[in-house]
mmCIF file of C-alpha atoms and ligand atoms in Angstrom:
data_model
loop_
_atom_site.group_PDB
_atom_site.id
_atom_site.type_symbol
_atom_site.label_atom_id
_atom_site.label_comp_id
_atom_site.label_asym_id
_atom_site.label_seq_id
_atom_site.Cartn_x
_atom_site.Cartn_y
_atom_site.Cartn_z
ATOM 1 C CA MET A 1 0.179 -0.328 0.229
ATOM 2 C CA LYS A 2 1.287 3.282 -1.151
ATOM 3 C CA ILE A 3 -0.224 6.028 1.759
ATOM 4 C CA ASP A 4 1.120 10.053 1.023
ATOM 5 C CA VAL A 5 0.038 11.942 4.164
ATOM 6 C CA LEU A 6 0.352 16.243 3.885
ATOM 7 C CA THR A 7 0.644 18.054 6.730
ATOM 8 C CA LEU A 8 2.332 21.984 7.565
ATOM 9 C CA PHE A 9 3.783 19.459 10.855
ATOM 10 C CA PRO A 10 6.331 17.031 9.199
ATOM 11 C CA GLU A 11 8.375 16.948 12.144
ATOM 12 C CA MET A 12 5.758 15.003 14.284
ATOM 13 C CA PHE A 13 5.723 12.696 12.357
ATOM 14 C CA ALA A 14 9.305 11.939 12.622
ATOM 15 C CA GLY A 15 9.272 8.534 15.788
ATOM 16 C CA PRO A 16 5.654 6.914 15.943
ATOM 17 C CA LEU A 17 5.162 5.715 12.476
ATOM 18 C CA ASP A 18 9.591 4.668 12.402
ATOM 19 C CA VAL A 19 9.428 2.270 15.617
ATOM 20 C CA SER A 20 7.489 -0.851 15.114
ATOM 21 C CA MET A 21 4.843 -2.938 13.585
ATOM 22 C CA VAL A 22 5.303 0.547 10.839
ATOM 23 C CA ARG A 23 8.609 0.382 10.876
ATOM 24 C CA ARG A 24 9.428 -3.075 10.008
ATOM 25 C CA ALA A 25 5.615 -2.948 7.013
ATOM 26 C CA ARG A 26 7.578 -0.381 5.681
ATOM 27 C CA ASP A 27 11.066 -2.401 5.554
ATOM 28 C CA ARG A 28 9.513 -5.063 4.151
ATOM 29 C CA GLY A 29 7.453 -2.841 1.624
ATOM 30 C CA LEU A 30 4.168 -3.762 2.974
ATOM 31 C CA LEU A 31 3.606 0.171 3.484
ATOM 32 C CA ASP A 32 5.284 2.901 1.338
ATOM 33 C CA LEU A 33 4.870 5.820 3.684
ATOM 34 C CA LYS A 34 5.007 9.886 2.516
ATOM 35 C CA ILE A 35 4.970 12.436 4.429
ATOM 36 C CA HIS A 36 4.701 15.466 2.513
ATOM 37 C CA ASN A 37 4.586 19.751 3.593
ATOM 38 C CA LEU A 38 1.844 21.911 2.269
ATOM 39 C CA ARG A 39 3.859 24.113 2.409
ATOM 40 C CA ASP A 40 5.883 22.674 -0.406
ATOM 41 C CA TRP A 41 3.360 23.752 -2.260
ATOM 42 C CA THR A 42 3.566 27.556 -1.449
ATOM 43 C CA HIS A 43 4.503 30.644 -4.155
ATOM 44 C CA ASP A 44 4.948 33.269 -2.281
ATOM 45 C CA ARG A 45 7.729 33.913 0.035
ATOM 46 C CA HIS A 46 5.698 33.435 3.302
ATOM 47 C CA LYS A 47 4.292 30.533 1.976
ATOM 48 C CA THR A 48 1.077 31.169 2.906
ATOM 49 C CA VAL A 49 -1.579 28.562 3.119
ATOM 50 C CA ASP A 50 -4.057 29.619 4.805
ATOM 51 C CA ASP A 51 -6.019 33.269 5.504
ATOM 52 C CA ARG A 52 -9.306 35.022 6.815
ATOM 53 C CA PRO A 53 -12.664 33.646 7.098
ATOM 54 C CA PHE A 54 -14.918 35.152 4.575
ATOM 55 C CA GLY A 55 -17.601 36.688 6.906
ATOM 56 C CA GLY A 56 -15.674 37.321 9.684
ATOM 57 C CA GLY A 57 -14.880 35.059 13.021
ATOM 58 C CA PRO A 58 -12.103 33.750 14.644
ATOM 59 C CA GLY A 59 -9.305 31.916 12.868
ATOM 60 C CA MET A 60 -7.706 31.228 10.236
ATOM 61 C CA VAL A 61 -8.753 28.349 7.186
ATOM 62 C CA LEU A 62 -6.567 26.623 4.811
ATOM 63 C CA LYS A 63 -6.679 28.471 1.308
ATOM 64 C CA PRO A 64 -7.567 25.768 -1.710
ATOM 65 C CA GLU A 65 -5.121 26.690 -3.602
ATOM 66 C CA PRO A 66 -2.162 24.300 -2.781
ATOM 67 C CA LEU A 67 -4.162 21.899 -1.704
ATOM 68 C CA PHE A 68 -5.484 21.705 -4.760
ATOM 69 C CA GLU A 69 -1.894 21.770 -6.614
ATOM 70 C CA ALA A 70 -0.040 19.597 -4.208
ATOM 71 C CA VAL A 71 -3.256 17.207 -4.388
ATOM 72 C CA GLU A 72 -2.809 17.320 -7.875
ATOM 73 C CA HIS A 73 0.772 16.327 -7.772
ATOM 74 C CA LEU A 74 0.807 13.304 -5.639
ATOM 75 C CA THR A 75 -1.952 12.174 -7.720
ATOM 76 C CA ALA A 76 -0.796 13.061 -11.340
ATOM 77 C CA GLY A 77 -1.653 9.135 -13.273
ATOM 78 C CA LEU A 78 -2.634 7.637 -10.334
ATOM 79 C CA ALA A 79 -6.202 7.011 -10.825
ATOM 80 C CA ASP A 80 -6.585 5.272 -7.894
ATOM 81 C CA ALA A 81 -5.835 7.799 -4.906
ATOM 82 C CA HIS A 82 -7.940 8.127 -2.311
ATOM 83 C CA VAL A 83 -8.027 11.597 -0.612
ATOM 84 C CA VAL A 84 -9.437 11.327 3.018
ATOM 85 C CA LEU A 85 -9.550 14.435 5.016
ATOM 86 C CA LEU A 86 -8.731 14.531 8.180
ATOM 87 C CA SER A 87 -11.396 16.301 10.731
ATOM 88 C CA PRO A 88 -13.883 16.459 13.688
ATOM 89 C CA ALA A 89 -16.754 17.071 10.825
ATOM 90 C CA GLY A 90 -15.834 13.435 8.843
ATOM 91 C CA ARG A 91 -17.362 9.881 10.041
ATOM 92 C CA VAL A 92 -15.729 8.541 12.616
ATOM 93 C CA PHE A 93 -13.115 6.375 12.182
ATOM 94 C CA SER A 94 -13.416 2.388 13.216
ATOM 95 C CA GLN A 95 -11.701 -0.614 12.692
ATOM 96 C CA ALA A 96 -14.536 -1.619 9.859
ATOM 97 C CA ILE A 97 -13.715 1.555 8.287
ATOM 98 C CA ALA A 98 -9.737 0.662 8.873
ATOM 99 C CA ARG A 99 -10.763 -3.200 6.768
ATOM 100 C CA GLU A 100 -12.095 -0.757 3.996
ATOM 101 C CA LEU A 101 -9.444 1.416 3.806
ATOM 102 C CA ALA A 102 -6.919 -1.740 3.705
ATOM 103 C CA LEU A 103 -8.464 -3.079 0.756
ATOM 104 C CA ARG A 104 -6.499 0.344 -1.543
ATOM 105 C CA ASP A 105 -3.539 0.694 -3.357
ATOM 106 C CA HIS A 106 -2.863 4.844 -2.105
ATOM 107 C CA LEU A 107 -4.434 6.791 0.582
ATOM 108 C CA LEU A 108 -3.783 10.582 -0.041
ATOM 109 C CA LEU A 109 -4.044 12.318 3.922
ATOM 110 C CA VAL A 110 -5.446 15.154 4.440
ATOM 111 C CA CYS A 111 -4.444 17.161 8.031
ATOM 112 C CA GLY A 112 -6.549 19.989 8.764
ATOM 113 C CA SER A 113 -5.054 23.262 10.669
ATOM 114 C CA TYR A 114 -6.635 26.061 11.553
ATOM 115 C CA VAL A 115 -10.444 26.154 11.984
ATOM 116 C CA GLY A 116 -10.700 23.924 9.213
ATOM 117 C CA PHE A 117 -10.507 24.051 5.015
ATOM 118 C CA ASP A 118 -12.203 26.174 2.578
ATOM 119 C CA GLU A 119 -15.633 23.797 2.167
ATOM 120 C CA ARG A 120 -13.909 24.385 -1.802
ATOM 121 C CA ILE A 121 -11.275 21.348 -0.847
ATOM 122 C CA ARG A 122 -13.746 19.004 0.451
ATOM 123 C CA GLU A 123 -16.262 19.440 -2.201
ATOM 124 C CA GLY A 124 -13.413 19.428 -4.855
ATOM 125 C CA LEU A 125 -10.788 17.148 -3.482
ATOM 126 C CA ALA A 126 -12.083 15.182 -0.946
ATOM 127 C CA ASP A 127 -13.444 11.467 -1.154
ATOM 128 C CA ASP A 128 -13.912 10.789 1.635
ATOM 129 C CA GLU A 129 -13.378 12.952 5.710
ATOM 130 C CA LEU A 130 -12.911 11.030 8.591
ATOM 131 C CA SER A 131 -12.625 12.109 11.886
ATOM 132 C CA ILE A 132 -10.519 10.045 14.783
ATOM 133 C CA GLY A 133 -13.123 10.713 17.401
ATOM 134 C CA ASP A 134 -15.707 13.770 18.609
ATOM 135 C CA TYR A 135 -12.741 16.514 20.023
ATOM 136 C CA VAL A 136 -11.101 19.122 18.775
ATOM 137 C CA LEU A 137 -7.907 18.706 18.371
ATOM 138 C CA THR A 138 -4.656 20.983 17.221
ATOM 139 C CA ASN A 139 -4.158 20.202 14.349
ATOM 140 C CA GLY A 140 -4.552 16.585 12.263
ATOM 141 C CA ALA A 141 -1.188 14.898 12.453
ATOM 142 C CA LEU A 142 -1.696 12.820 15.393
ATOM 143 C CA PRO A 143 -5.416 11.578 13.677
ATOM 144 C CA ALA A 144 -3.117 10.357 10.170
ATOM 145 C CA MET A 145 -0.745 8.718 12.436
ATOM 146 C CA VAL A 146 -3.779 6.512 14.086
ATOM 147 C CA LEU A 147 -5.036 5.719 10.446
ATOM 148 C CA VAL A 148 -1.712 4.764 9.297
ATOM 149 C CA ASP A 149 -1.488 2.553 12.254
ATOM 150 C CA VAL A 150 -4.517 1.002 12.653
ATOM 151 C CA VAL A 151 -4.577 0.444 8.374
ATOM 152 C CA THR A 152 -0.848 -0.981 8.299
ATOM 153 C CA ARG A 153 -1.658 -3.461 10.755
ATOM 154 C CA LEU A 154 -4.618 -5.006 8.798
ATOM 155 C CA LEU A 155 -1.775 -5.183 5.296
ATOM 156 C CA PRO A 156 -1.491 -8.659 4.732
ATOM 157 C CA GLY A 157 2.028 -9.892 6.787
ATOM 158 C CA ALA A 158 2.187 -6.122 8.676
ATOM 159 C CA LEU A 159 2.055 -8.172 11.734
ATOM 160 C CA GLY A 160 3.228 -11.881 10.809
ATOM 161 C CA ASP A 161 0.404 -14.470 11.556
ATOM 162 C CA ASP A 162 -2.421 -12.584 10.249
ATOM 163 C CA ALA A 163 -4.804 -14.791 12.094
ATOM 164 C CA SER A 164 -3.679 -12.495 15.603
ATOM 165 C CA ALA A 165 -5.801 -9.729 12.625
ATOM 166 C CA GLN A 166 -8.671 -11.878 13.185
ATOM 167 C CA ASP A 167 -9.506 -12.141 17.025
ATOM 168 C CA GLU A 168 -8.969 -8.741 18.184
ATOM 169 C CA SER A 169 -10.696 -6.325 19.346
ATOM 170 C CA PHE A 170 -13.623 -4.764 17.704
ATOM 171 C CA SER A 171 -12.898 -7.503 14.743
ATOM 172 C CA ALA A 172 -16.041 -9.409 16.030
ATOM 173 C CA GLY A 173 -17.884 -6.338 16.797
ATOM 174 C CA CYS A 174 -16.799 -6.748 20.338
ATOM 175 C CA LEU A 175 -14.176 -6.485 22.704
ATOM 176 C CA GLU A 176 -11.800 -9.067 23.656
ATOM 177 C CA TYR A 177 -11.501 -11.851 26.324
ATOM 178 C CA PRO A 178 -9.163 -11.861 29.500
ATOM 179 C CA GLN A 179 -5.724 -12.664 29.204
ATOM 180 C CA TYR A 180 -2.861 -14.549 31.371
ATOM 181 C CA THR A 181 0.679 -14.920 31.392
ATOM 182 C CA ARG A 182 2.816 -16.482 33.430
ATOM 183 C CA PRO A 183 2.754 -16.728 37.171
ATOM 184 C CA ALA A 184 -0.383 -18.542 37.273
ATOM 185 C CA GLU A 185 -0.646 -17.200 40.382
ATOM 186 C CA PHE A 186 -0.168 -13.793 41.142
ATOM 187 C CA ARG A 187 -0.375 -12.042 44.800
ATOM 188 C CA GLY A 188 -3.536 -14.514 45.203
ATOM 189 C CA TRP A 189 -4.948 -13.447 42.003
ATOM 190 C CA LYS A 190 -5.654 -17.621 40.336
ATOM 191 C CA VAL A 191 -5.161 -17.630 36.493
ATOM 192 C CA PRO A 192 -8.876 -19.401 35.763
ATOM 193 C CA GLU A 193 -8.543 -23.222 35.448
ATOM 194 C CA VAL A 194 -10.239 -23.099 32.060
ATOM 195 C CA LEU A 195 -7.080 -21.527 31.002
ATOM 196 C CA LEU A 196 -4.593 -24.121 32.076
ATOM 197 C CA SER A 197 -7.041 -27.448 31.332
ATOM 198 C CA GLY A 198 -5.612 -27.865 27.641
ATOM 199 C CA HIS A 199 -8.787 -28.015 26.630
ATOM 200 C CA HIS A 200 -9.035 -25.911 23.114
ATOM 201 C CA ALA A 201 -13.694 -25.856 22.989
ATOM 202 C CA GLU A 202 -13.433 -25.545 26.615
ATOM 203 C CA ILE A 203 -10.929 -22.382 25.928
ATOM 204 C CA SER A 204 -13.063 -21.093 22.732
ATOM 205 C CA ARG A 205 -16.600 -21.570 24.584
ATOM 206 C CA TRP A 206 -14.716 -19.772 27.689
ATOM 207 C CA ARG A 207 -13.541 -17.208 25.654
ATOM 208 C CA ALA A 208 -16.610 -16.700 23.525
ATOM 209 C CA GLU A 209 -18.830 -16.146 26.787
ATOM 210 C CA GLN A 210 -16.143 -13.536 28.245
ATOM 211 C CA ALA A 211 -16.193 -11.470 25.391
ATOM 212 C CA GLN A 212 -19.746 -10.970 25.463
ATOM 213 C CA GLN A 213 -20.146 -10.701 29.008
ATOM 214 C CA ARG A 214 -17.181 -7.987 29.082
ATOM 215 C CA THR A 215 -19.061 -6.467 25.883
ATOM 216 C CA ARG A 216 -22.827 -6.235 26.934
ATOM 217 C CA ARG A 217 -20.824 -4.603 30.693
ATOM 218 C CA LEU A 218 -19.087 -1.752 29.303
ATOM 219 C CA ARG A 219 -20.027 -1.214 25.931
ATOM 220 C CA PRO A 220 -23.151 -2.586 25.053
ATOM 221 C CA ASP A 221 -23.619 -0.589 21.989
ATOM 222 C CA LEU A 222 -21.098 -3.157 19.778
ATOM 223 C CA LEU A 223 -22.824 -5.293 20.648
ATOM 224 C CA ALA A 224 -25.743 -3.490 18.117
ATOM 225 C CA SER A 225 -22.812 -3.615 15.419
ATOM 226 C CA PRO A 226 -23.485 -4.977 12.492
ATOM 227 C CA ALA A 227 -20.013 -6.786 13.054
ATOM 228 C CA ALA A 228 -21.779 -8.167 16.273
ATOM 229 C CA GLU A 229 -24.931 -9.428 14.639
ATOM 230 C CA THR A 230 -22.299 -11.131 12.273
ATOM 231 C CA ARG A 231 -21.005 -12.588 14.763
ATOM 232 C CA ALA A 232 -23.788 -14.183 16.175
ATOM 233 C CA ARG A 233 -25.048 -15.264 13.146
ATOM 234 C CA THR A 234 -21.803 -17.404 12.584
ATOM 235 C CA GLU A 235 -21.860 -18.595 16.467
ATOM 236 C CA GLN A 236 -24.921 -19.825 15.900
ATOM 237 C CA ALA A 237 -24.299 -21.107 12.739
ATOM 238 C CA GLN A 238 -21.219 -22.707 14.751
ATOM 239 C CA ASP A 239 -23.023 -24.127 17.290
ATOM 240 C CA ASP A 240 -25.503 -25.987 14.639
ATOM 241 C CA LEU A 241 -22.370 -27.501 13.595
HETATM 242 C C1 4FV B 1 -9.555 16.004 14.291
HETATM 243 C C2 4FV B 1 -10.046 14.765 14.617
HETATM 244 C C3 4FV B 1 -9.391 16.952 14.721
HETATM 245 C C4 4FV B 1 -10.048 20.607 13.788
HETATM 246 C C5 4FV B 1 -8.904 21.956 14.329
HETATM 247 C C6 4FV B 1 -7.263 20.111 13.893
HETATM 248 C C7 4FV B 1 -8.609 19.257 13.975
HETATM 249 C C8 4FV B 1 -8.418 21.659 13.525
HETATM 250 N N1 4FV B 1 -8.866 15.491 12.543
HETATM 251 N N2 4FV B 1 -10.022 14.210 13.763
HETATM 252 N N3 4FV B 1 -11.355 14.968 15.997
HETATM 253 N N4 4FV B 1 -8.765 18.281 14.110
HETATM 254 O O1 4FV B 1 -9.943 17.510 15.651
HETATM 255 O O2 4FV B 1 -9.424 14.173 13.216
HETATM 256 O O3 4FV B 1 -8.089 21.794 12.081
#
């Protein structure tokens, strides 16, 4: 997968995407990630990318010209580029949306700044608009990093055994089951016997039950999600076997 990021703060990306899983995915050629400074598509000596809002009001707005030039330059001859604006006005990002994006060959992430984008950027450039949550950040760099991390994990081969991506939280519409490792007893807390039993069918049943219980208690909203319905249907089908 190829991911281009357009930002006013390229220096923020040094670090989080240079270590661990994303680093390995880049080294293995699974991910071709490039960070671009939007100011590289300005032509005045102040490298102007923003201006005051028409109609007055506080703050500054991202101008259309630099963004149109940058996106047209970075997608020239590349029909498959999927342009995603990052802003609080977008669809709230989720594992399901990450799975959608992971199927694409080329993502162009446009980080918001100031009070937001000139509306013509949204109308003329965006294929999609995503938010990482209902809160206001200083700029769109962190949302872009979150998106790159989540999507890269879903690239075949990125996590080593792709199996682990399957039963992660949210993949099946519910929270993960409780995990334990050695020692089997810690300060009087014992690991549930079933996990020490070696009975894999018992262990899967216990884990499924625990995941449901925990989701019902902590995130009942997830149980209403389409993914949860699919999961319930699959389980029913398995039980009917
Ligand atoms: C945001 C979010 C976000 C809004 C003003 C940057 C800031 C400034 N982006 N999910 N939540 N963006 O808060 O994606 O432009």
